[in-house]
mmCIF file of C-alpha atoms and ligand atoms in Angstrom:
data_model
loop_
_atom_site.group_PDB
_atom_site.id
_atom_site.type_symbol
_atom_site.label_atom_id
_atom_site.label_comp_id
_atom_site.label_asym_id
_atom_site.label_seq_id
_atom_site.Cartn_x
_atom_site.Cartn_y
_atom_site.Cartn_z
ATOM 1 C CA MET A 14 10.735 18.155 8.354
ATOM 2 C CA THR A 15 8.976 15.277 10.008
ATOM 3 C CA ILE A 16 6.751 12.728 8.319
ATOM 4 C CA LEU A 17 4.205 10.673 10.019
ATOM 5 C CA LEU A 18 3.752 7.178 8.319
ATOM 6 C CA VAL A 19 0.577 5.322 9.208
ATOM 7 C CA ALA A 20 0.770 1.725 9.624
ATOM 8 C CA GLU A 21 -1.348 -0.703 7.865
ATOM 9 C CA HIS A 22 -1.644 -3.945 9.932
ATOM 10 C CA ASP A 23 -4.173 -6.455 11.584
ATOM 11 C CA ASN A 24 -2.861 -6.178 15.098
ATOM 12 C CA ALA A 25 -0.530 -9.096 14.592
ATOM 13 C CA ALA A 26 1.667 -8.231 11.594
ATOM 14 C CA LEU A 27 2.640 -5.131 9.574
ATOM 15 C CA LYS A 28 1.362 -5.149 5.975
ATOM 16 C CA GLY A 29 3.658 -4.923 3.118
ATOM 17 C CA SER A 30 2.088 -1.707 1.868
ATOM 18 C CA THR A 31 3.348 -0.030 4.924
ATOM 19 C CA LEU A 32 6.987 -0.663 3.667
ATOM 20 C CA ASN A 33 6.038 0.451 -0.016
ATOM 21 C CA THR A 34 4.944 3.770 1.834
ATOM 22 C CA LEU A 35 8.260 3.951 3.925
ATOM 23 C CA THR A 36 10.092 4.006 0.561
ATOM 24 C CA ALA A 37 7.909 7.075 -0.520
ATOM 25 C CA ALA A 38 8.599 8.682 2.496
ATOM 26 C CA ARG A 39 12.444 8.166 2.631
ATOM 27 C CA GLN A 40 12.469 9.751 -0.897
ATOM 28 C CA ILE A 41 10.586 12.822 0.460
ATOM 29 C CA GLY A 42 13.250 13.125 3.220
ATOM 30 C CA GLY A 43 13.326 14.251 7.061
ATOM 31 C CA GLU A 44 12.684 12.233 9.891
ATOM 32 C CA ILE A 45 10.042 9.530 9.734
ATOM 33 C CA ASP A 46 7.809 8.429 12.857
ATOM 34 C CA LEU A 47 5.977 5.378 12.057
ATOM 35 C CA VAL A 48 2.249 5.186 13.891
ATOM 36 C CA VAL A 49 0.619 1.755 14.804
ATOM 37 C CA VAL A 50 -3.017 2.192 15.854
ATOM 38 C CA GLY A 51 -4.500 -0.817 17.058
ATOM 39 C CA SER A 52 -4.993 -3.225 19.928
ATOM 40 C CA GLY A 53 -2.694 -5.557 21.166
ATOM 41 C CA CYS A 54 -0.487 -4.479 18.409
ATOM 42 C CA GLY A 55 2.749 -4.638 20.013
ATOM 43 C CA ALA A 56 4.263 -7.007 17.838
ATOM 44 C CA VAL A 57 3.441 -4.714 15.066
ATOM 45 C CA ALA A 58 5.226 -2.237 16.783
ATOM 46 C CA GLU A 59 8.468 -4.146 17.370
ATOM 47 C CA ALA A 60 8.508 -5.186 13.600
ATOM 48 C CA ALA A 61 8.064 -1.646 12.460
ATOM 49 C CA ALA A 62 11.003 -0.598 14.604
ATOM 50 C CA LYS A 63 13.532 -2.801 12.462
ATOM 51 C CA ALA A 64 12.271 -0.963 9.390
ATOM 52 C CA GLU A 65 15.229 0.775 7.900
ATOM 53 C CA GLY A 66 14.703 4.642 8.185
ATOM 54 C CA VAL A 67 12.249 4.828 10.757
ATOM 55 C CA THR A 68 13.260 7.110 13.544
ATOM 56 C CA ARG A 69 10.317 6.588 16.288
ATOM 57 C CA VAL A 70 7.564 4.137 16.460
ATOM 58 C CA ARG A 71 4.584 5.528 18.035
ATOM 59 C CA VAL A 72 2.009 3.196 19.423
ATOM 60 C CA VAL A 73 -1.529 3.761 19.942
ATOM 61 C CA ASP A 74 -2.934 0.943 21.531
ATOM 62 C CA ALA A 75 -6.410 0.537 22.821
ATOM 63 C CA ALA A 76 -9.558 -1.730 22.704
ATOM 64 C CA HIS A 77 -11.504 0.453 20.465
ATOM 65 C CA TYR A 78 -9.058 0.196 17.747
ATOM 66 C CA ALA A 79 -9.326 -3.604 17.749
ATOM 67 C CA ASP A 80 -11.298 -3.513 14.689
ATOM 68 C CA GLN A 81 -9.671 -0.465 12.928
ATOM 69 C CA THR A 82 -12.733 1.295 12.418
ATOM 70 C CA VAL A 83 -11.625 4.511 10.325
ATOM 71 C CA GLU A 84 -13.872 6.843 12.186
ATOM 72 C CA ASN A 85 -12.002 6.472 15.436
ATOM 73 C CA LEU A 86 -8.560 6.034 13.781
ATOM 74 C CA ALA A 87 -9.051 9.632 11.758
ATOM 75 C CA VAL A 88 -9.915 11.403 14.984
ATOM 76 C CA CYS A 89 -6.971 9.803 16.662
ATOM 77 C CA LEU A 90 -4.497 10.644 13.880
ATOM 78 C CA ALA A 91 -5.609 13.890 13.584
ATOM 79 C CA GLN A 92 -4.710 14.749 17.354
ATOM 80 C CA LEU A 93 -1.025 13.419 16.330
ATOM 81 C CA ALA A 94 -0.744 15.110 12.912
ATOM 82 C CA GLY A 95 -0.646 18.709 13.706
ATOM 83 C CA SER A 96 3.270 18.603 14.309
ATOM 84 C CA TYR A 97 4.044 16.776 11.184
ATOM 85 C CA SER A 98 4.913 18.085 7.666
ATOM 86 C CA HIS A 99 3.567 15.221 6.023
ATOM 87 C CA VAL A 100 1.165 12.053 6.813
ATOM 88 C CA LEU A 101 1.478 9.144 4.553
ATOM 89 C CA LEU A 102 -1.032 6.238 4.009
ATOM 90 C CA PRO A 103 -0.894 3.416 1.337
ATOM 91 C CA ALA A 104 -3.372 3.899 -1.190
ATOM 92 C CA THR A 105 -4.861 0.522 -0.326
ATOM 93 C CA SER A 106 -8.283 0.004 0.879
ATOM 94 C CA PHE A 107 -7.082 1.051 4.050
ATOM 95 C CA GLY A 108 -5.571 4.190 3.171
ATOM 96 C CA LYS A 109 -8.223 5.192 0.803
ATOM 97 C CA ASN A 110 -10.893 4.880 3.407
ATOM 98 C CA LEU A 111 -8.910 6.596 6.193
ATOM 99 C CA GLY A 112 -6.957 9.198 4.184
ATOM 100 C CA PRO A 113 -9.791 11.657 3.413
ATOM 101 C CA ARG A 114 -11.188 11.565 6.656
ATOM 102 C CA LEU A 115 -8.126 12.554 8.115
ATOM 103 C CA ALA A 116 -7.541 15.283 5.327
ATOM 104 C CA ALA A 117 -11.049 16.570 6.063
ATOM 105 C CA LEU A 118 -10.414 16.972 9.921
ATOM 106 C CA LEU A 119 -7.270 18.739 9.348
ATOM 107 C CA ASP A 120 -8.941 21.015 6.659
ATOM 108 C CA VAL A 121 -6.442 20.126 4.229
ATOM 109 C CA ALA A 122 -6.548 18.559 0.677
ATOM 110 C CA GLN A 123 -5.302 15.094 0.058
ATOM 111 C CA VAL A 124 -2.739 14.237 -2.428
ATOM 112 C CA SER A 125 -4.006 10.842 -3.849
ATOM 113 C CA ASP A 126 -2.319 7.845 -5.089
ATOM 114 C CA ILE A 127 0.994 9.154 -6.110
ATOM 115 C CA THR A 128 3.290 7.161 -8.011
ATOM 116 C CA ALA A 129 6.605 9.234 -7.739
ATOM 117 C CA VAL A 130 7.964 11.837 -5.536
ATOM 118 C CA VAL A 131 9.459 15.166 -7.172
ATOM 119 C CA SER A 132 10.476 16.932 -3.831
ATOM 120 C CA ALA A 133 8.923 17.364 -0.555
ATOM 121 C CA ASP A 134 5.705 19.182 -1.685
ATOM 122 C CA THR A 135 5.493 17.909 -5.419
ATOM 123 C CA TYR A 136 4.242 14.491 -6.461
ATOM 124 C CA GLU A 137 3.480 12.773 -9.522
ATOM 125 C CA ARG A 138 -0.042 10.925 -9.861
ATOM 126 C CA PRO A 139 -1.849 9.187 -12.379
ATOM 127 C CA ILE A 140 -5.085 10.923 -13.837
ATOM 128 C CA TYR A 141 -8.110 10.069 -16.210
ATOM 129 C CA ALA A 142 -7.681 6.357 -15.099
ATOM 130 C CA GLY A 143 -3.917 6.420 -15.863
ATOM 131 C CA ASN A 144 -4.067 8.023 -19.141
ATOM 132 C CA ALA A 145 -2.084 10.921 -18.161
ATOM 133 C CA MET A 146 0.384 11.690 -15.215
ATOM 134 C CA ALA A 147 -0.181 15.007 -13.472
ATOM 135 C CA THR A 148 2.532 16.977 -11.390
ATOM 136 C CA VAL A 149 0.870 18.393 -8.339
ATOM 137 C CA ARG A 150 2.494 20.516 -5.614
ATOM 138 C CA SER A 151 0.643 20.844 -2.233
ATOM 139 C CA ALA A 152 0.792 24.097 -0.260
ATOM 140 C CA ASP A 153 -0.874 22.807 2.912
ATOM 141 C CA PRO A 154 0.771 22.945 6.213
ATOM 142 C CA VAL A 155 0.220 19.070 6.712
ATOM 143 C CA GLN A 156 0.442 17.091 3.339
ATOM 144 C CA VAL A 157 -1.699 14.003 3.603
ATOM 145 C CA VAL A 158 -0.680 11.765 0.985
ATOM 146 C CA THR A 159 -1.835 8.300 -0.212
ATOM 147 C CA VAL A 160 0.920 6.295 -2.041
ATOM 148 C CA ARG A 161 0.571 3.722 -4.532
ATOM 149 C CA PRO A 162 2.342 0.604 -3.141
ATOM 150 C CA SER A 163 2.997 -0.989 -6.334
ATOM 151 C CA ALA A 164 4.898 2.096 -7.623
ATOM 152 C CA PHE A 165 7.511 1.942 -4.871
ATOM 153 C CA ALA A 166 9.971 -0.998 -3.749
ATOM 154 C CA LEU A 167 9.572 -2.697 -0.142
ATOM 155 C CA ALA A 168 11.757 -0.606 2.296
ATOM 156 C CA ALA A 169 14.449 -3.063 3.699
ATOM 157 C CA THR A 170 13.588 -4.308 7.237
ATOM 158 C CA GLY A 171 15.872 -5.888 9.865
ATOM 159 C CA ALA A 172 18.557 -3.596 10.479
ATOM 160 C CA GLY A 173 16.169 -0.492 11.693
ATOM 161 C CA ASN A 174 16.413 0.343 15.386
ATOM 162 C CA ALA A 175 13.714 2.940 15.936
ATOM 163 C CA THR A 176 12.621 3.703 19.446
ATOM 164 C CA VAL A 177 9.099 2.567 20.596
ATOM 165 C CA GLU A 178 6.928 5.116 22.319
ATOM 166 C CA ALA A 179 3.157 4.951 23.367
ATOM 167 C CA ALA A 180 1.053 7.782 21.930
ATOM 168 C CA PRO A 181 -2.333 8.651 23.290
ATOM 169 C CA ALA A 182 -5.566 7.287 22.248
ATOM 170 C CA GLY A 183 -8.348 9.163 20.922
ATOM 171 C CA PRO A 184 -12.124 9.151 21.823
ATOM 172 C CA ASP A 185 -14.256 6.169 21.155
ATOM 173 C CA LEU A 186 -16.899 7.685 18.936
ATOM 174 C CA GLY A 187 -18.872 4.692 18.846
ATOM 175 C CA VAL A 188 -20.584 5.515 15.565
ATOM 176 C CA THR A 189 -19.647 2.566 13.859
ATOM 177 C CA ARG A 190 -19.327 -1.275 14.965
ATOM 178 C CA LEU A 191 -17.823 -3.910 13.001
ATOM 179 C CA VAL A 192 -20.523 -6.808 12.590
ATOM 180 C CA THR A 193 -18.587 -9.372 10.947
ATOM 181 C CA ARG A 194 -15.600 -9.739 8.550
ATOM 182 C CA GLU A 195 -15.175 -12.264 5.655
ATOM 183 C CA LEU A 196 -11.791 -12.714 4.432
ATOM 184 C CA SER A 197 -10.829 -15.012 1.432
ATOM 185 C CA THR A 198 -7.953 -17.049 2.345
ATOM 186 C CA SER A 199 -5.349 -18.189 -0.346
ATOM 187 C CA LYS A 200 -2.020 -19.889 -0.331
ATOM 188 C CA ARG A 201 -1.292 -18.030 -3.395
ATOM 189 C CA PRO A 202 0.992 -14.937 -3.417
ATOM 190 C CA GLU A 203 -0.853 -11.659 -2.443
ATOM 191 C CA LEU A 204 -2.345 -10.140 -5.443
ATOM 192 C CA GLY A 205 -0.366 -6.588 -4.862
ATOM 193 C CA ALA A 206 2.942 -8.116 -4.109
ATOM 194 C CA ALA A 207 2.997 -11.328 -6.621
ATOM 195 C CA ARG A 208 6.015 -11.517 -9.048
ATOM 196 C CA VAL A 209 3.521 -13.053 -11.536
ATOM 197 C CA VAL A 210 -0.343 -12.588 -12.026
ATOM 198 C CA VAL A 211 -2.526 -14.575 -14.239
ATOM 199 C CA ALA A 212 -5.883 -12.798 -14.739
ATOM 200 C CA GLY A 213 -8.983 -13.639 -16.462
ATOM 201 C CA GLY A 214 -12.222 -11.853 -18.023
ATOM 202 C CA ARG A 215 -15.477 -12.287 -18.891
ATOM 203 C CA ALA A 216 -14.467 -14.629 -21.529
ATOM 204 C CA LEU A 217 -13.974 -17.425 -19.099
ATOM 205 C CA GLY A 218 -17.650 -17.423 -18.982
ATOM 206 C CA SER A 219 -18.435 -19.331 -15.612
ATOM 207 C CA LYS A 220 -16.949 -19.555 -12.076
ATOM 208 C CA GLU A 221 -16.132 -23.214 -12.836
ATOM 209 C CA GLN A 222 -14.111 -22.475 -15.947
ATOM 210 C CA PHE A 223 -12.447 -19.591 -14.335
ATOM 211 C CA GLU A 224 -10.984 -21.860 -11.928
ATOM 212 C CA GLY A 225 -10.400 -24.658 -14.030
ATOM 213 C CA LEU A 226 -8.328 -22.765 -16.369
ATOM 214 C CA LEU A 227 -6.725 -20.153 -14.430
ATOM 215 C CA GLU A 228 -5.616 -22.010 -11.220
ATOM 216 C CA PRO A 229 -3.512 -24.720 -12.741
ATOM 217 C CA LEU A 230 -1.749 -22.111 -14.807
ATOM 218 C CA ALA A 231 -1.241 -19.999 -11.540
ATOM 219 C CA ASP A 232 -0.126 -22.710 -9.532
ATOM 220 C CA LYS A 233 2.791 -23.772 -12.176
ATOM 221 C CA LEU A 234 3.814 -20.071 -12.220
ATOM 222 C CA ASN A 235 3.266 -19.587 -8.479
ATOM 223 C CA ALA A 236 1.130 -16.634 -9.356
ATOM 224 C CA ALA A 237 -1.569 -14.396 -8.048
ATOM 225 C CA ILE A 238 -5.027 -14.737 -9.643
ATOM 226 C CA GLY A 239 -6.297 -11.519 -10.784
ATOM 227 C CA ALA A 240 -9.609 -10.549 -12.600
ATOM 228 C CA SER A 241 -11.207 -7.746 -14.866
ATOM 229 C CA ARG A 242 -14.303 -6.033 -13.137
ATOM 230 C CA ALA A 243 -16.612 -7.856 -15.821
ATOM 231 C CA ALA A 244 -15.546 -11.203 -14.508
ATOM 232 C CA VAL A 245 -15.761 -10.104 -10.697
ATOM 233 C CA ASP A 246 -19.127 -8.639 -11.376
ATOM 234 C CA ALA A 247 -20.549 -11.872 -13.160
ATOM 235 C CA GLY A 248 -19.314 -13.972 -10.288
ATOM 236 C CA TYR A 249 -16.392 -15.631 -11.539
ATOM 237 C CA ALA A 250 -13.824 -14.163 -9.154
ATOM 238 C CA ALA A 251 -13.585 -12.781 -5.838
ATOM 239 C CA ASN A 252 -13.956 -9.036 -5.235
ATOM 240 C CA ASP A 253 -10.480 -8.619 -4.074
ATOM 241 C CA THR A 254 -8.800 -9.970 -6.969
ATOM 242 C CA GLN A 255 -10.148 -7.196 -9.245
ATOM 243 C CA VAL A 256 -7.416 -5.255 -10.954
ATOM 244 C CA GLY A 257 -8.057 -1.694 -12.317
ATOM 245 C CA GLN A 258 -9.402 1.839 -11.545
ATOM 246 C CA THR A 259 -11.596 0.449 -8.963
ATOM 247 C CA GLY A 260 -9.630 -2.680 -8.005
ATOM 248 C CA LYS A 261 -6.089 -2.963 -7.237
ATOM 249 C CA ALA A 262 -2.934 -1.431 -8.996
ATOM 250 C CA VAL A 263 -0.319 -4.154 -9.761
ATOM 251 C CA ALA A 264 3.042 -4.258 -11.394
ATOM 252 C CA PRO A 265 4.217 -7.844 -11.228
ATOM 253 C CA GLU A 266 7.122 -9.016 -13.399
ATOM 254 C CA LEU A 267 4.803 -10.710 -15.361
ATOM 255 C CA TYR A 268 0.979 -10.214 -16.333
ATOM 256 C CA ILE A 269 -0.876 -12.791 -18.286
ATOM 257 C CA ALA A 270 -4.218 -11.202 -19.401
ATOM 258 C CA ILE A 271 -6.756 -14.154 -20.669
ATOM 259 C CA GLY A 272 -9.743 -13.235 -22.320
ATOM 260 C CA ILE A 273 -9.563 -9.498 -21.108
ATOM 261 C CA SER A 274 -10.349 -6.723 -23.676
ATOM 262 C CA GLY A 275 -8.125 -3.987 -22.322
ATOM 263 C CA ALA A 276 -10.620 -1.604 -21.271
ATOM 264 C CA ILE A 277 -8.878 1.675 -20.050
ATOM 265 C CA GLN A 278 -10.132 1.006 -16.579
ATOM 266 C CA HIS A 279 -8.438 -2.224 -16.478
ATOM 267 C CA LEU A 280 -5.316 -1.192 -17.946
ATOM 268 C CA ALA A 281 -5.041 1.633 -15.278
ATOM 269 C CA GLY A 282 -4.250 -1.190 -12.819
ATOM 270 C CA MET A 283 -1.835 -3.146 -14.658
ATOM 271 C CA LYS A 284 -0.062 -1.622 -17.562
ATOM 272 C CA ASP A 285 3.033 -0.784 -15.476
ATOM 273 C CA SER A 286 3.711 -4.582 -15.371
ATOM 274 C CA LYS A 287 7.149 -5.250 -16.650
ATOM 275 C CA VAL A 288 6.183 -8.158 -19.115
ATOM 276 C CA ILE A 289 2.335 -8.478 -20.306
ATOM 277 C CA VAL A 290 1.211 -11.158 -22.220
ATOM 278 C CA ALA A 291 -2.259 -11.067 -23.561
ATOM 279 C CA ILE A 292 -4.530 -14.038 -24.992
ATOM 280 C CA ASN A 293 -7.307 -13.178 -26.842
ATOM 281 C CA LYS A 294 -9.314 -14.188 -29.787
ATOM 282 C CA ASP A 295 -9.772 -10.735 -31.295
ATOM 283 C CA PRO A 296 -6.896 -9.345 -33.173
ATOM 284 C CA ASP A 297 -8.179 -5.703 -32.354
ATOM 285 C CA ALA A 298 -8.143 -6.292 -28.723
ATOM 286 C CA VAL A 299 -6.925 -3.105 -27.121
ATOM 287 C CA ILE A 300 -4.995 -5.434 -24.749
ATOM 288 C CA PHE A 301 -2.661 -6.176 -27.560
ATOM 289 C CA GLN A 302 -1.406 -2.653 -27.928
ATOM 290 C CA VAL A 303 -0.246 -2.871 -24.360
ATOM 291 C CA ALA A 304 1.293 -6.237 -24.547
ATOM 292 C CA ASP A 305 4.684 -7.514 -25.045
ATOM 293 C CA TYR A 306 3.619 -10.830 -26.230
ATOM 294 C CA GLY A 307 0.120 -11.605 -27.938
ATOM 295 C CA LEU A 308 -1.276 -15.021 -28.760
ATOM 296 C CA GLU A 309 -4.282 -14.532 -30.989
ATOM 297 C CA GLY A 310 -6.690 -17.291 -30.460
ATOM 298 C CA ASP A 311 -9.405 -19.217 -28.450
ATOM 299 C CA LEU A 312 -8.302 -19.117 -24.651
ATOM 300 C CA PHE A 313 -9.924 -22.509 -23.985
ATOM 301 C CA GLU A 314 -7.233 -24.099 -26.440
ATOM 302 C CA ILE A 315 -4.449 -22.000 -25.619
ATOM 303 C CA VAL A 316 -4.363 -21.792 -21.683
ATOM 304 C CA PRO A 317 -4.401 -25.770 -21.524
ATOM 305 C CA GLN A 318 -1.497 -25.845 -24.198
ATOM 306 C CA LEU A 319 0.395 -23.453 -22.099
ATOM 307 C CA THR A 320 -0.088 -24.756 -18.968
ATOM 308 C CA ALA A 321 0.828 -28.346 -20.175
ATOM 309 C CA ALA A 322 3.884 -26.732 -21.806
ATOM 310 C CA LEU A 323 5.279 -25.544 -18.463
ATOM 311 C CA GLY A 324 5.815 -29.112 -17.223
HETATM 312 P P1 FAD B 408 -15.043 -7.825 -22.122
HETATM 313 O O1 FAD B 408 -14.959 -6.559 -22.479
HETATM 314 O O2 FAD B 408 -16.205 -8.352 -22.225
HETATM 315 O O3 FAD B 408 -13.813 -8.628 -22.735
HETATM 316 C C1 FAD B 408 -13.888 -9.943 -23.035
HETATM 317 C C2 FAD B 408 -12.652 -10.186 -24.000
HETATM 318 O O4 FAD B 408 -12.575 -11.494 -24.209
HETATM 319 C C3 FAD B 408 -12.641 -9.648 -25.514
HETATM 320 O O5 FAD B 408 -11.738 -8.831 -25.803
HETATM 321 C C4 FAD B 408 -13.073 -10.864 -26.392
HETATM 322 O O6 FAD B 408 -12.291 -10.603 -27.522
HETATM 323 C C5 FAD B 408 -11.909 -11.861 -25.668
HETATM 324 N N1 FAD B 408 -12.808 -13.327 -25.948
HETATM 325 C C6 FAD B 408 -13.751 -13.595 -25.852
HETATM 326 N N2 FAD B 408 -14.040 -15.018 -25.827
HETATM 327 C C7 FAD B 408 -12.672 -15.443 -25.995
HETATM 328 C C8 FAD B 408 -11.930 -16.726 -26.252
HETATM 329 N N3 FAD B 408 -12.900 -17.946 -26.314
HETATM 330 N N4 FAD B 408 -10.805 -16.820 -26.387
HETATM 331 C C9 FAD B 408 -9.806 -15.460 -26.142
HETATM 332 N N5 FAD B 408 -10.699 -14.308 -26.025
HETATM 333 C C10 FAD B 408 -11.729 -14.279 -25.977
HETATM 334 N N6 FAD B 408 -12.826 -2.920 -15.515
HETATM 335 C C11 FAD B 408 -11.768 -3.772 -14.768
HETATM 336 O O7 FAD B 408 -11.274 -4.709 -15.169
HETATM 337 N N7 FAD B 408 -11.166 -3.136 -13.645
HETATM 338 C C12 FAD B 408 -11.680 -2.023 -13.037
HETATM 339 O O8 FAD B 408 -11.149 -1.564 -11.916
HETATM 340 C C13 FAD B 408 -12.812 -1.199 -13.644
HETATM 341 N N8 FAD B 408 -13.093 -0.112 -13.108
HETATM 342 C C14 FAD B 408 -14.395 0.518 -13.750
HETATM 343 C C15 FAD B 408 -14.526 2.095 -13.301
HETATM 344 C C16 FAD B 408 -15.517 2.465 -14.032
HETATM 345 C C17 FAD B 408 -16.320 3.797 -13.530
HETATM 346 C C18 FAD B 408 -16.199 1.966 -15.035
HETATM 347 C C19 FAD B 408 -17.014 2.844 -15.762
HETATM 348 C C20 FAD B 408 -15.523 0.666 -15.650
HETATM 349 C C21 FAD B 408 -14.679 -0.124 -15.048
HETATM 350 N N9 FAD B 408 -14.421 -1.140 -15.496
HETATM 351 C C22 FAD B 408 -13.165 -1.543 -14.874
HETATM 352 C C23 FAD B 408 -15.110 -2.017 -16.323
HETATM 353 C C24 FAD B 408 -14.199 -1.901 -17.857
HETATM 354 O O9 FAD B 408 -14.823 -0.615 -18.563
HETATM 355 C C25 FAD B 408 -14.861 -2.897 -18.692
HETATM 356 O O10 FAD B 408 -16.130 -3.265 -19.020
HETATM 357 C C26 FAD B 408 -14.045 -4.504 -18.466
HETATM 358 O O11 FAD B 408 -12.709 -4.212 -17.911
HETATM 359 C C27 FAD B 408 -14.300 -5.509 -19.288
HETATM 360 O O12 FAD B 408 -13.926 -6.767 -18.803
HETATM 361 P P2 FAD B 408 -13.375 -7.820 -19.757
HETATM 362 O O13 FAD B 408 -12.255 -7.450 -20.616
HETATM 363 O O14 FAD B 408 -13.259 -9.049 -18.734
HETATM 364 O O15 FAD B 408 -14.709 -8.179 -20.731
#
């Protein structure tokens, strides 16, 4: 049994989601090959070789992988995947985009967004927006599996000494071209990996109030900022801050939900947080049902008081 783990990276650094996915791979067992497909991505391969539990790093380095267009990546990986029992990818935007294309090329079913490994062919995954957990077994010869990063700890790095080998590139299909990439930059911790998340909902009322109230609190707690979909749709917060079924799944040590009702689609992305604090003026808000601590009242009064009390 040999697993092919697909690295998520930006040609310069390995993304943490790869190390979460490596932990899932180690739970499945067997040898683990980590594949880095990119352009000028030697530093990523060197870093990947130090991750504990990786046997071999396979590097596919070609100019047409510079922008990581998934059409090209999927064909390249399909060429490599046939000799593996599993192909694992993180269930991030990257893996969600790539995994189904790869599974289709291999003519197998993808097992999506696993949160636990039961055995080498059996996994747990949330269904119905996290309202139920399904245990699924795959009978496919190559199991294409996406892994929810927040459900698995980061694998250790530093002590690994995998070999690094070149692997053949696939064709440049030329069917897509990256025109522009707009990245929001932030000094805050990355939402998916933050220990503390301060999240705001529609009740914040405007972008100015969202930022004016949440950022000072997040600064005090060294927290990432999250948002409900309603807050994102209203333009109060950036798209990549959305938490939930159609946003990110997070499981920080502390999640502070401010003016968020607790719709099932939002809970799907945050209810595995260790401690949940909810601030809401409606005593019947669903968020209080999952909260460890509830503050009932007007957020425009409570949040500044909380921020001031943190010194
Ligand atoms: P609201 O439902 O409007 O709630 C606002 C809350 O603020 C209320 O509870 C209210 O009591 C409280 N409030 C108002 N004023 C104050 C005040 N002054 N002080 C304190 N509290 C106050 N949503 C997500 O978040 N993430 C997703 O990924 C997501 N995916 C979806 C996918 C699908 C297919 C669908 C159909 C929906 C999805 N949604 C998602 C939307 C979801 O159903 C809800 O509409 C959304 O989460 C509501 O956001 P909200 O809680 O900010 O707003």
